mmCIF file of C-alpha atoms in Angstrom:
data_model
loop_
_atom_site.group_PDB
_atom_site.id
_atom_site.type_symbol
_atom_site.label_atom_id
_atom_site.label_comp_id
_atom_site.label_asym_id
_atom_site.label_seq_id
_atom_site.Cartn_x
_atom_site.Cartn_y
_atom_site.Cartn_z
ATOM 1 C CA UNK A 1 76.134 -31.859 19.375
ATOM 2 C CA UNK A 2 75.507 -28.100 19.507
ATOM 3 C CA UNK A 3 73.558 -28.558 22.755
ATOM 4 C CA UNK A 4 76.470 -30.492 24.273
ATOM 5 C CA UNK A 5 78.875 -27.702 23.313
ATOM 6 C CA UNK A 6 76.694 -25.029 24.908
ATOM 7 C CA UNK A 7 75.956 -27.002 28.081
ATOM 8 C CA UNK A 8 79.247 -26.134 29.884
ATOM 9 C CA UNK A 9 78.352 -22.451 29.491
ATOM 10 C CA UNK A 10 75.048 -22.786 31.333
ATOM 11 C CA UNK A 11 74.788 -22.275 35.071
ATOM 12 C CA UNK A 12 72.265 -25.110 35.403
ATOM 13 C CA UNK A 13 74.980 -27.611 34.392
ATOM 14 C CA UNK A 14 76.959 -26.759 37.506
ATOM 15 C CA UNK A 15 73.956 -26.650 39.840
ATOM 16 C CA UNK A 16 73.081 -30.143 38.622
ATOM 17 C CA UNK A 17 76.698 -31.179 39.200
ATOM 18 C CA UNK A 18 76.398 -29.915 42.765
ATOM 19 C CA UNK A 19 73.133 -31.830 43.176
ATOM 20 C CA UNK A 20 74.907 -34.992 41.993
ATOM 21 C CA UNK A 21 77.766 -34.556 44.431
ATOM 22 C CA UNK A 22 75.707 -33.869 47.573
ATOM 23 C CA UNK A 23 74.629 -37.509 48.306
ATOM 24 C CA UNK A 24 78.217 -38.723 48.056
ATOM 25 C CA UNK A 25 78.837 -37.026 51.383
ATOM 26 C CA UNK A 26 76.825 -39.858 52.935
ATOM 27 C CA UNK A 27 79.003 -42.415 51.164
ATOM 28 C CA UNK A 28 82.183 -40.585 52.155
ATOM 29 C CA UNK A 29 81.198 -40.478 55.819
ATOM 30 C CA UNK A 30 80.246 -44.151 55.787
ATOM 31 C CA UNK A 31 83.455 -45.177 54.042
ATOM 32 C CA UNK A 32 85.387 -43.316 56.698
ATOM 33 C CA UNK A 33 83.492 -45.196 59.441
ATOM 34 C CA UNK A 34 83.264 -48.669 57.907
ATOM 35 C CA UNK A 35 85.060 -49.017 54.533
ATOM 36 C CA UNK A 36 84.482 -52.772 54.371
ATOM 37 C CA UNK A 37 80.810 -52.371 53.366
ATOM 38 C CA UNK A 38 80.617 -49.740 50.622
ATOM 39 C CA UNK A 39 77.024 -50.669 49.624
ATOM 40 C CA UNK A 40 75.583 -50.228 53.096
ATOM 41 C CA UNK A 41 74.473 -46.584 52.440
ATOM 42 C CA UNK A 42 71.922 -47.932 49.935
ATOM 43 C CA UNK A 43 70.187 -49.690 52.810
ATOM 44 C CA UNK A 44 70.637 -46.850 55.274
ATOM 45 C CA UNK A 45 68.929 -44.140 53.183
ATOM 46 C CA UNK A 46 65.879 -46.247 52.265
ATOM 47 C CA UNK A 47 63.921 -45.747 55.540
ATOM 48 C CA UNK A 48 64.294 -41.961 55.264
ATOM 49 C CA UNK A 49 62.140 -42.007 52.127
ATOM 50 C CA UNK A 50 59.169 -43.126 54.244
ATOM 51 C CA UNK A 51 59.315 -39.899 56.251
ATOM 52 C CA UNK A 52 56.811 -37.461 54.641
ATOM 53 C CA UNK A 53 59.001 -34.359 55.031
ATOM 54 C CA UNK A 54 61.925 -35.966 53.199
ATOM 55 C CA UNK A 55 59.931 -35.677 49.970
ATOM 56 C CA UNK A 56 59.501 -31.955 50.615
ATOM 57 C CA UNK A 57 63.243 -31.488 51.201
ATOM 58 C CA UNK A 58 64.180 -33.519 48.122
ATOM 59 C CA UNK A 59 61.629 -31.711 45.993
ATOM 60 C CA UNK A 60 62.851 -28.252 46.994
ATOM 61 C CA UNK A 61 66.468 -29.254 46.445
ATOM 62 C CA UNK A 62 65.627 -30.671 43.011
ATOM 63 C CA UNK A 63 63.723 -27.512 42.062
ATOM 64 C CA UNK A 64 66.543 -25.175 43.077
ATOM 65 C CA UNK A 65 69.418 -27.207 41.647
ATOM 66 C CA UNK A 66 68.036 -29.282 38.769
ATOM 67 C CA UNK A 67 65.566 -26.813 37.202
ATOM 68 C CA UNK A 68 66.177 -23.384 38.780
ATOM 69 C CA UNK A 69 64.932 -21.376 35.784
ATOM 70 C CA UNK A 70 62.214 -23.704 34.507
ATOM 71 C CA UNK A 71 59.264 -22.339 36.478
ATOM 72 C CA UNK A 72 56.630 -23.172 33.889
ATOM 73 C CA UNK A 73 58.063 -26.547 32.877
ATOM 74 C CA UNK A 74 59.680 -29.385 34.790
ATOM 75 C CA UNK A 75 60.504 -27.185 37.773
ATOM 76 C CA UNK A 76 56.819 -26.559 38.445
ATOM 77 C CA UNK A 77 55.946 -30.269 38.311
ATOM 78 C CA UNK A 78 58.451 -31.383 40.963
ATOM 79 C CA UNK A 79 56.728 -31.797 44.291
ATOM 80 C CA UNK A 80 57.170 -29.134 46.962
ATOM 81 C CA UNK A 81 55.017 -30.777 49.619
ATOM 82 C CA UNK A 82 55.354 -33.716 52.023
ATOM 83 C CA UNK A 83 54.262 -37.214 51.027
ATOM 84 C CA UNK A 84 50.502 -37.521 51.241
ATOM 85 C CA UNK A 85 50.114 -41.202 50.307
ATOM 86 C CA UNK A 86 52.108 -44.407 50.581
ATOM 87 C CA UNK A 87 52.661 -44.266 46.844
ATOM 88 C CA UNK A 88 54.543 -40.982 47.307
ATOM 89 C CA UNK A 89 56.612 -42.516 50.108
ATOM 90 C CA UNK A 90 57.690 -45.536 48.061
ATOM 91 C CA UNK A 91 58.537 -43.326 45.094
ATOM 92 C CA UNK A 92 60.656 -41.191 47.429
ATOM 93 C CA UNK A 93 62.488 -44.317 48.604
ATOM 94 C CA UNK A 94 63.193 -45.297 44.998
ATOM 95 C CA UNK A 95 64.345 -41.742 44.268
ATOM 96 C CA UNK A 96 66.833 -41.799 47.134
ATOM 97 C CA UNK A 97 68.280 -45.121 45.972
ATOM 98 C CA UNK A 98 68.604 -44.041 42.345
ATOM 99 C CA UNK A 99 70.018 -40.661 43.332
ATOM 100 C CA UNK A 100 72.705 -42.302 45.443
ATOM 101 C CA UNK A 101 73.737 -44.645 42.613
ATOM 102 C CA UNK A 102 73.831 -41.876 39.986
ATOM 103 C CA UNK A 103 75.673 -39.571 42.378
ATOM 104 C CA UNK A 104 78.288 -42.251 43.007
ATOM 105 C CA UNK A 105 78.818 -42.564 39.268
ATOM 106 C CA UNK A 106 79.120 -38.781 38.967
ATOM 107 C CA UNK A 107 81.633 -38.583 41.823
ATOM 108 C CA UNK A 108 83.727 -41.428 40.411
ATOM 109 C CA UNK A 109 83.745 -39.747 36.993
ATOM 110 C CA UNK A 110 84.707 -36.417 38.545
ATOM 111 C CA UNK A 111 87.592 -37.767 40.614
ATOM 112 C CA UNK A 112 88.912 -40.207 38.020
ATOM 113 C CA UNK A 113 88.741 -37.893 35.001
ATOM 114 C CA UNK A 114 90.093 -34.842 36.832
ATOM 115 C CA UNK A 115 92.990 -36.950 38.149
ATOM 116 C CA UNK A 116 93.665 -38.346 34.690
ATOM 117 C CA UNK A 117 93.769 -34.853 33.188
ATOM 118 C CA UNK A 118 96.165 -33.616 35.889
ATOM 119 C CA UNK A 119 98.425 -36.642 35.479
ATOM 120 C CA UNK A 120 98.551 -36.258 31.705
ATOM 121 C CA UNK A 121 99.347 -32.574 32.132
ATOM 122 C CA UNK A 122 102.166 -33.322 34.562
ATOM 123 C CA UNK A 123 103.535 -35.999 32.228
ATOM 124 C CA UNK A 124 103.491 -33.530 29.351
ATOM 125 C CA UNK A 125 105.778 -31.234 31.384
ATOM 126 C CA UNK A 126 108.048 -34.125 32.344
ATOM 127 C CA UNK A 127 106.795 -34.567 35.921
ATOM 128 C CA UNK A 128 104.801 -37.789 35.941
ATOM 129 C CA UNK A 129 103.006 -38.793 39.132
ATOM 130 C CA UNK A 130 104.671 -41.385 41.367
ATOM 131 C CA UNK A 131 101.364 -43.162 41.954
ATOM 132 C CA UNK A 132 99.323 -42.506 38.813
ATOM 133 C CA UNK A 133 95.585 -43.234 38.551
ATOM 134 C CA UNK A 134 96.016 -43.936 34.869
ATOM 135 C CA UNK A 135 99.052 -46.190 34.371
ATOM 136 C CA UNK A 136 99.941 -45.080 30.865
ATOM 137 C CA UNK A 137 103.418 -44.587 29.546
ATOM 138 C CA UNK A 138 103.226 -42.369 26.479
ATOM 139 C CA UNK A 139 105.475 -39.723 24.952
ATOM 140 C CA UNK A 140 105.222 -36.203 26.351
ATOM 141 C CA UNK A 141 103.640 -34.775 23.224
ATOM 142 C CA UNK A 142 100.956 -37.453 23.344
ATOM 143 C CA UNK A 143 100.272 -36.604 26.996
ATOM 144 C CA UNK A 144 99.923 -32.933 26.025
ATOM 145 C CA UNK A 145 97.410 -33.820 23.317
ATOM 146 C CA UNK A 146 95.434 -36.168 25.561
ATOM 147 C CA UNK A 147 95.369 -33.922 28.663
ATOM 148 C CA UNK A 148 92.138 -32.049 27.660
ATOM 149 C CA UNK A 149 90.314 -35.253 26.685
ATOM 150 C CA UNK A 150 89.328 -36.279 30.260
ATOM 151 C CA UNK A 151 87.935 -32.776 30.830
ATOM 152 C CA UNK A 152 85.758 -33.101 27.736
ATOM 153 C CA UNK A 153 84.602 -36.526 28.880
ATOM 154 C CA UNK A 154 83.889 -35.135 32.353
ATOM 155 C CA UNK A 155 81.813 -32.285 30.925
ATOM 156 C CA UNK A 156 79.859 -34.761 28.815
ATOM 157 C CA UNK A 157 79.333 -37.076 31.789
ATOM 158 C CA UNK A 158 78.123 -34.209 33.984
ATOM 159 C CA UNK A 159 75.671 -33.006 31.321
ATOM 160 C CA UNK A 160 74.294 -36.473 30.587
ATOM 161 C CA UNK A 161 74.036 -37.531 34.225
ATOM 162 C CA UNK A 162 72.471 -34.168 35.096
ATOM 163 C CA UNK A 163 69.810 -34.545 32.417
ATOM 164 C CA UNK A 164 69.187 -38.136 33.477
ATOM 165 C CA UNK A 165 68.712 -37.285 37.166
ATOM 166 C CA UNK A 166 66.494 -34.338 36.218
ATOM 167 C CA UNK A 167 64.277 -36.592 34.124
ATOM 168 C CA UNK A 168 64.083 -39.138 36.940
ATOM 169 C CA UNK A 169 63.197 -36.373 39.414
ATOM 170 C CA UNK A 170 60.311 -35.331 37.208
ATOM 171 C CA UNK A 171 58.922 -38.867 37.322
ATOM 172 C CA UNK A 172 59.572 -39.844 40.941
ATOM 173 C CA UNK A 173 59.219 -36.456 42.644
ATOM 174 C CA UNK A 174 56.504 -35.224 40.318
ATOM 175 C CA UNK A 175 52.777 -35.627 40.910
ATOM 176 C CA UNK A 176 51.155 -39.031 40.770
ATOM 177 C CA UNK A 177 48.411 -39.865 38.261
ATOM 178 C CA UNK A 178 45.742 -38.940 40.804
ATOM 179 C CA UNK A 179 47.481 -35.647 41.575
ATOM 180 C CA UNK A 180 47.811 -34.822 37.875
ATOM 181 C CA UNK A 181 44.111 -35.526 37.391
ATOM 182 C CA UNK A 182 43.276 -33.321 40.364
ATOM 183 C CA UNK A 183 45.471 -30.528 39.001
ATOM 184 C CA UNK A 184 43.817 -30.859 35.592
ATOM 185 C CA UNK A 185 40.370 -30.629 37.157
ATOM 186 C CA UNK A 186 41.441 -27.566 39.147
ATOM 187 C CA UNK A 187 42.782 -25.900 36.004
ATOM 188 C CA UNK A 188 39.541 -26.704 34.173
ATOM 189 C CA UNK A 189 37.558 -25.151 37.016
ATOM 190 C CA UNK A 190 39.646 -21.992 36.767
ATOM 191 C CA UNK A 191 39.065 -21.786 33.015
ATOM 192 C CA UNK A 192 35.333 -22.292 33.491
ATOM 193 C CA UNK A 193 35.325 -19.568 36.137
ATOM 194 C CA UNK A 194 37.099 -17.184 33.777
ATOM 195 C CA UNK A 195 34.606 -17.934 31.021
ATOM 196 C CA UNK A 196 31.734 -17.409 33.439
ATOM 197 C CA UNK A 197 33.154 -14.057 34.533
ATOM 198 C CA UNK A 198 33.577 -13.023 30.902
ATOM 199 C CA UNK A 199 29.957 -13.959 30.168
ATOM 200 C CA UNK A 200 28.707 -12.099 33.210
ATOM 201 C CA UNK A 201 30.613 -8.966 32.295
ATOM 202 C CA UNK A 202 29.220 -9.171 28.780
ATOM 203 C CA UNK A 203 25.658 -9.704 29.988
ATOM 204 C CA UNK A 204 25.581 -7.237 32.884
ATOM 205 C CA UNK A 205 27.643 -4.364 31.491
ATOM 206 C CA UNK A 206 26.264 -4.866 27.988
ATOM 207 C CA UNK A 207 22.709 -4.692 29.323
ATOM 208 C CA UNK A 208 23.431 -1.566 31.350
ATOM 209 C CA UNK A 209 25.071 0.241 28.445
ATOM 210 C CA UNK A 210 22.292 -0.730 26.048
ATOM 211 C CA UNK A 211 19.613 0.566 28.415
ATOM 212 C CA UNK A 212 21.563 3.774 29.029
ATOM 213 C CA UNK A 213 22.000 4.441 25.306
ATOM 214 C CA UNK A 214 18.336 3.741 24.577
ATOM 215 C CA UNK A 215 17.148 5.939 27.440
ATOM 216 C CA UNK A 216 19.474 8.789 26.536
ATOM 217 C CA UNK A 217 18.396 8.683 22.886
ATOM 218 C CA UNK A 218 14.704 8.562 23.772
ATOM 219 C CA UNK A 219 15.042 11.415 26.278
ATOM 220 C CA UNK A 220 16.820 13.584 23.723
ATOM 221 C CA UNK A 221 14.119 13.133 21.091
ATOM 222 C CA UNK A 222 11.106 13.191 23.433
ATOM 223 C CA UNK A 223 11.532 16.779 24.540
ATOM 224 C CA UNK A 224 9.568 16.109 27.720
ATOM 225 C CA UNK A 225 11.002 16.947 31.176
ATOM 226 C CA UNK A 226 8.907 14.194 32.774
ATOM 227 C CA UNK A 227 10.164 11.562 30.337
ATOM 228 C CA UNK A 228 13.731 12.819 30.697
ATOM 229 C CA UNK A 229 13.492 12.452 34.473
ATOM 230 C CA UNK A 230 12.174 8.892 34.150
ATOM 231 C CA UNK A 231 14.937 8.081 31.680
ATOM 232 C CA UNK A 232 17.609 9.431 34.009
ATOM 233 C CA UNK A 233 16.178 7.407 36.908
ATOM 234 C CA UNK A 234 16.261 4.265 34.764
ATOM 235 C CA UNK A 235 19.854 4.975 33.706
ATOM 236 C CA UNK A 236 20.839 5.528 37.336
ATOM 237 C CA UNK A 237 19.202 2.304 38.538
ATOM 238 C CA UNK A 238 20.646 0.223 35.720
ATOM 239 C CA UNK A 239 24.110 1.745 36.169
ATOM 240 C CA UNK A 240 24.047 1.090 39.910
ATOM 241 C CA UNK A 241 23.142 -2.559 39.341
ATOM 242 C CA UNK A 242 25.929 -2.866 36.760
ATOM 243 C CA UNK A 243 28.421 -1.355 39.201
ATOM 244 C CA UNK A 244 27.428 -3.921 41.824
ATOM 245 C CA UNK A 245 28.006 -6.736 39.340
ATOM 246 C CA UNK A 246 31.316 -5.210 38.283
ATOM 247 C CA UNK A 247 32.493 -4.887 41.882
ATOM 248 C CA UNK A 248 31.601 -8.523 42.585
ATOM 249 C CA UNK A 249 33.527 -9.701 39.519
ATOM 250 C CA UNK A 250 36.529 -7.573 40.463
ATOM 251 C CA UNK A 251 36.498 -9.093 43.930
ATOM 252 C CA UNK A 252 36.658 -12.548 42.380
ATOM 253 C CA UNK A 253 39.463 -11.525 40.048
ATOM 254 C CA UNK A 254 41.451 -10.093 42.930
ATOM 255 C CA UNK A 255 40.776 -13.273 44.933
ATOM 256 C CA UNK A 256 39.686 -11.106 47.798
ATOM 257 C CA UNK A 257 39.037 -12.807 51.129
ATOM 258 C CA UNK A 258 35.727 -10.990 51.371
ATOM 259 C CA UNK A 259 32.754 -13.035 50.163
ATOM 260 C CA UNK A 260 31.333 -11.728 46.846
ATOM 261 C CA UNK A 261 27.851 -10.236 46.862
ATOM 262 C CA UNK A 262 25.001 -12.550 45.944
ATOM 263 C CA UNK A 263 24.501 -12.961 42.235
ATOM 264 C CA UNK A 264 21.059 -11.850 40.984
ATOM 265 C CA UNK A 265 18.393 -14.524 40.554
ATOM 266 C CA UNK A 266 15.121 -14.897 38.685
ATOM 267 C CA UNK A 267 13.328 -13.796 41.841
ATOM 268 C CA UNK A 268 14.660 -10.342 40.916
ATOM 269 C CA UNK A 269 13.469 -10.553 37.308
ATOM 270 C CA UNK A 270 11.083 -7.635 37.873
ATOM 271 C CA UNK A 271 14.106 -5.340 37.911
ATOM 272 C CA UNK A 272 14.996 -6.437 34.370
ATOM 273 C CA UNK A 273 11.425 -6.103 33.138
ATOM 274 C CA UNK A 274 11.029 -2.622 34.610
ATOM 275 C CA UNK A 275 14.340 -1.583 33.098
ATOM 276 C CA UNK A 276 13.170 -2.739 29.667
ATOM 277 C CA UNK A 277 9.819 -0.962 30.095
ATOM 278 C CA UNK A 278 11.606 2.229 31.104
ATOM 279 C CA UNK A 279 13.521 2.014 27.826
ATOM 280 C CA UNK A 280 10.220 2.130 25.894
ATOM 281 C CA UNK A 281 9.658 -1.581 25.301
ATOM 282 C CA UNK A 282 6.113 -2.861 25.927
ATOM 283 C CA UNK A 283 6.858 -5.917 28.037
ATOM 284 C CA UNK A 284 4.166 -8.499 28.710
ATOM 285 C CA UNK A 285 5.270 -11.053 31.280
ATOM 286 C CA UNK A 286 3.857 -14.375 32.436
ATOM 287 C CA UNK A 287 5.466 -16.030 35.445
ATOM 288 C CA UNK A 288 4.290 -19.422 36.639
ATOM 289 C CA UNK A 289 5.666 -21.347 39.579
ATOM 290 C CA UNK A 290 7.783 -20.592 42.665
ATOM 291 C CA UNK A 291 10.876 -18.788 41.391
ATOM 292 C CA UNK A 292 12.262 -18.411 44.908
ATOM 293 C CA UNK A 293 12.504 -22.194 45.279
ATOM 294 C CA UNK A 294 14.639 -22.820 42.204
ATOM 295 C CA UNK A 295 18.134 -24.307 42.678
ATOM 296 C CA UNK A 296 20.857 -21.668 42.900
ATOM 297 C CA UNK A 297 22.666 -22.438 39.612
ATOM 298 C CA UNK A 298 19.391 -22.577 37.657
ATOM 299 C CA UNK A 299 17.932 -19.331 38.968
ATOM 300 C CA UNK A 300 21.222 -17.435 38.532
ATOM 301 C CA UNK A 301 21.886 -18.640 35.002
ATOM 302 C CA UNK A 302 18.218 -18.142 34.110
ATOM 303 C CA UNK A 303 18.483 -14.510 35.213
ATOM 304 C CA UNK A 304 21.513 -13.977 32.954
ATOM 305 C CA UNK A 305 19.785 -15.610 29.986
ATOM 306 C CA UNK A 306 16.740 -13.374 30.459
ATOM 307 C CA UNK A 307 18.984 -10.336 30.822
ATOM 308 C CA UNK A 308 20.864 -11.095 27.615
ATOM 309 C CA UNK A 309 17.619 -11.774 25.713
ATOM 310 C CA UNK A 310 16.127 -8.400 26.741
ATOM 311 C CA UNK A 311 19.402 -6.642 25.981
ATOM 312 C CA UNK A 312 19.380 -8.089 22.456
ATOM 313 C CA UNK A 313 15.793 -6.911 21.941
ATOM 314 C CA UNK A 314 16.637 -3.333 22.899
ATOM 315 C CA UNK A 315 19.921 -3.363 20.984
ATOM 316 C CA UNK A 316 18.657 -4.773 17.688
ATOM 317 C CA UNK A 317 14.923 -3.888 17.633
ATOM 318 C CA UNK A 318 14.497 -0.905 19.917
ATOM 319 C CA UNK A 319 11.303 -0.240 21.930
ATOM 320 C CA UNK A 320 9.096 -3.011 20.523
ATOM 321 C CA UNK A 321 6.508 -5.304 22.127
ATOM 322 C CA UNK A 322 8.161 -8.133 24.065
ATOM 323 C CA UNK A 323 6.568 -11.202 25.569
ATOM 324 C CA UNK A 324 8.349 -12.917 28.448
ATOM 325 C CA UNK A 325 7.267 -16.289 29.772
ATOM 326 C CA UNK A 326 8.908 -17.957 32.768
ATOM 327 C CA UNK A 327 7.429 -21.276 33.819
ATOM 328 C CA UNK A 328 8.606 -23.593 36.571
ATOM 329 C CA UNK A 329 7.296 -26.920 35.291
ATOM 330 C CA UNK A 330 7.849 -30.444 36.573
ATOM 331 C CA UNK A 331 11.559 -31.164 36.329
ATOM 332 C CA UNK A 332 12.571 -28.091 34.339
ATOM 333 C CA UNK A 333 12.533 -24.315 34.039
ATOM 334 C CA UNK A 334 11.126 -23.016 30.751
ATOM 335 C CA UNK A 335 12.114 -19.458 29.822
ATOM 336 C CA UNK A 336 10.935 -17.795 26.603
ATOM 337 C CA UNK A 337 11.329 -14.276 25.186
ATOM 338 C CA UNK A 338 9.679 -13.331 21.877
ATOM 339 C CA UNK A 339 9.643 -10.067 19.968
ATOM 340 C CA UNK A 340 9.026 -8.897 16.381
ATOM 341 C CA UNK A 341 11.776 -9.663 13.906
ATOM 342 C CA UNK A 342 14.199 -6.752 13.557
ATOM 343 C CA UNK A 343 14.284 -4.816 10.321
ATOM 344 C CA UNK A 344 17.398 -5.356 8.249
ATOM 345 C CA UNK A 345 20.111 -7.959 8.994
ATOM 346 C CA UNK A 346 19.274 -10.309 11.835
ATOM 347 C CA UNK A 347 21.318 -12.730 13.896
ATOM 348 C CA UNK A 348 19.926 -15.716 12.016
ATOM 349 C CA UNK A 349 23.259 -17.480 12.207
ATOM 350 C CA UNK A 350 23.338 -17.213 15.966
ATOM 351 C CA UNK A 351 26.994 -16.232 15.848
ATOM 352 C CA UNK A 352 26.772 -13.368 18.324
ATOM 353 C CA UNK A 353 28.695 -13.726 21.557
ATOM 354 C CA UNK A 354 25.538 -13.077 23.581
ATOM 355 C CA UNK A 355 23.579 -15.839 21.851
ATOM 356 C CA UNK A 356 26.515 -18.191 22.170
ATOM 357 C CA UNK A 357 26.788 -17.309 25.853
ATOM 358 C CA UNK A 358 23.110 -18.202 26.419
ATOM 359 C CA UNK A 359 23.599 -21.587 24.799
ATOM 360 C CA UNK A 360 26.738 -22.208 26.859
ATOM 361 C CA UNK A 361 24.951 -21.327 30.095
ATOM 362 C CA UNK A 362 22.137 -23.719 29.330
ATOM 363 C CA UNK A 363 24.515 -26.496 28.239
ATOM 364 C CA UNK A 364 26.536 -26.244 31.456
ATOM 365 C CA UNK A 365 23.373 -27.089 33.402
ATOM 366 C CA UNK A 366 22.462 -29.961 31.097
ATOM 367 C CA UNK A 367 19.761 -27.974 29.296
ATOM 368 C CA UNK A 368 19.410 -26.304 25.917
ATOM 369 C CA UNK A 369 18.776 -22.847 24.505
ATOM 370 C CA UNK A 370 17.273 -22.080 21.094
ATOM 371 C CA UNK A 371 17.556 -18.718 19.370
ATOM 372 C CA UNK A 372 16.147 -17.689 16.002
ATOM 373 C CA UNK A 373 13.029 -16.833 13.984
ATOM 374 C CA UNK A 374 9.829 -18.602 15.048
ATOM 375 C CA UNK A 375 6.403 -18.032 13.463
ATOM 376 C CA UNK A 376 7.151 -14.490 12.357
ATOM 377 C CA UNK A 377 8.920 -13.477 15.576
ATOM 378 C CA UNK A 378 12.385 -13.736 17.059
ATOM 379 C CA UNK A 379 12.391 -16.201 19.913
ATOM 380 C CA UNK A 380 14.834 -17.089 22.652
ATOM 381 C CA UNK A 381 13.834 -20.222 24.521
ATOM 382 C CA UNK A 382 15.842 -21.956 27.232
ATOM 383 C CA UNK A 383 14.990 -25.166 29.060
ATOM 384 C CA UNK A 384 16.997 -25.848 32.203
ATOM 385 C CA UNK A 385 16.582 -29.141 34.069
ATOM 386 C CA UNK A 386 15.914 -29.038 37.811
ATOM 387 C CA UNK A 387 16.299 -32.640 38.915
ATOM 388 C CA UNK A 388 20.025 -32.900 38.040
ATOM 389 C CA UNK A 389 20.878 -29.747 39.992
ATOM 390 C CA UNK A 390 19.242 -30.453 43.341
#
């Protein structure tokens, strides 16, 4: 009831009223030409629904008049493109037929109820119409009391018919089931892309900052100009690589037309290993198999997993011995990083965002990543399948 009372105060009520009255122009013109066949317009408008651009025109009109301020709701679901399939065309035909019928009801209600209110008002002042629409003979005081009633009924009819035609527009001018599925898949892809960007920022920038902090701390305590120079070179190289990654991610976020720079791959793993060695870690590496022949998604995600594993070693254990094993076996890539267990609290629970990111990367490729203590060491092991990716 409260919604019905507020509806006449909203601008959308009157834009919907205008939308309801527009199709009656077709009926009015036809009735002027051939009044003996009032239902003929229902047959005349049907073929227009098969024209692809009619759906675009109807969709834009429905957006602007039926849901002008509902950008994130119904207004965004109404089609604003031509018919792409026969299903869209037949739904447009049905929409035109229903719109014409509902509009006729709205026009009849408007004319009849407005006329009834005027006639009752004239009768209340003692000037009844000579040819009344509503043949009622009532006392003047009764006419005065009843004069506002048709206006209330008209407002209610406009609100109800407006909501009904808006709901129908959402169904007939909205996306089909296939289009909704496509839109859902597109939205899922965007969410996955955002999560991937967040992981990459965490891995790349986190690695660079960890290396810089470790190098700066070691250079301050070493007291050696030669070591300080090596540390500064390592910080510069790591920072430059992080800036390249950051620029690529910013290009994606800005949806720039320029193609983003190539993401790093496992073929560039030596850069990570040298960066870790420059930070004081004693890295022993074992690489087996052709890394340059790995599928793109596997080699890129493998690089990020290795980067995050080395970053965690430097962050939580410092310059300790690290063993890295990368093996391209039959059907899968096996990547393993082991180091001594850190002193004090460890990430036994695996709740860190970096560890979770490694597991997510592996899962997206159909593989698995394990992190945790193993035979007196901390081990990160990822197995990424190759056959599903090619």
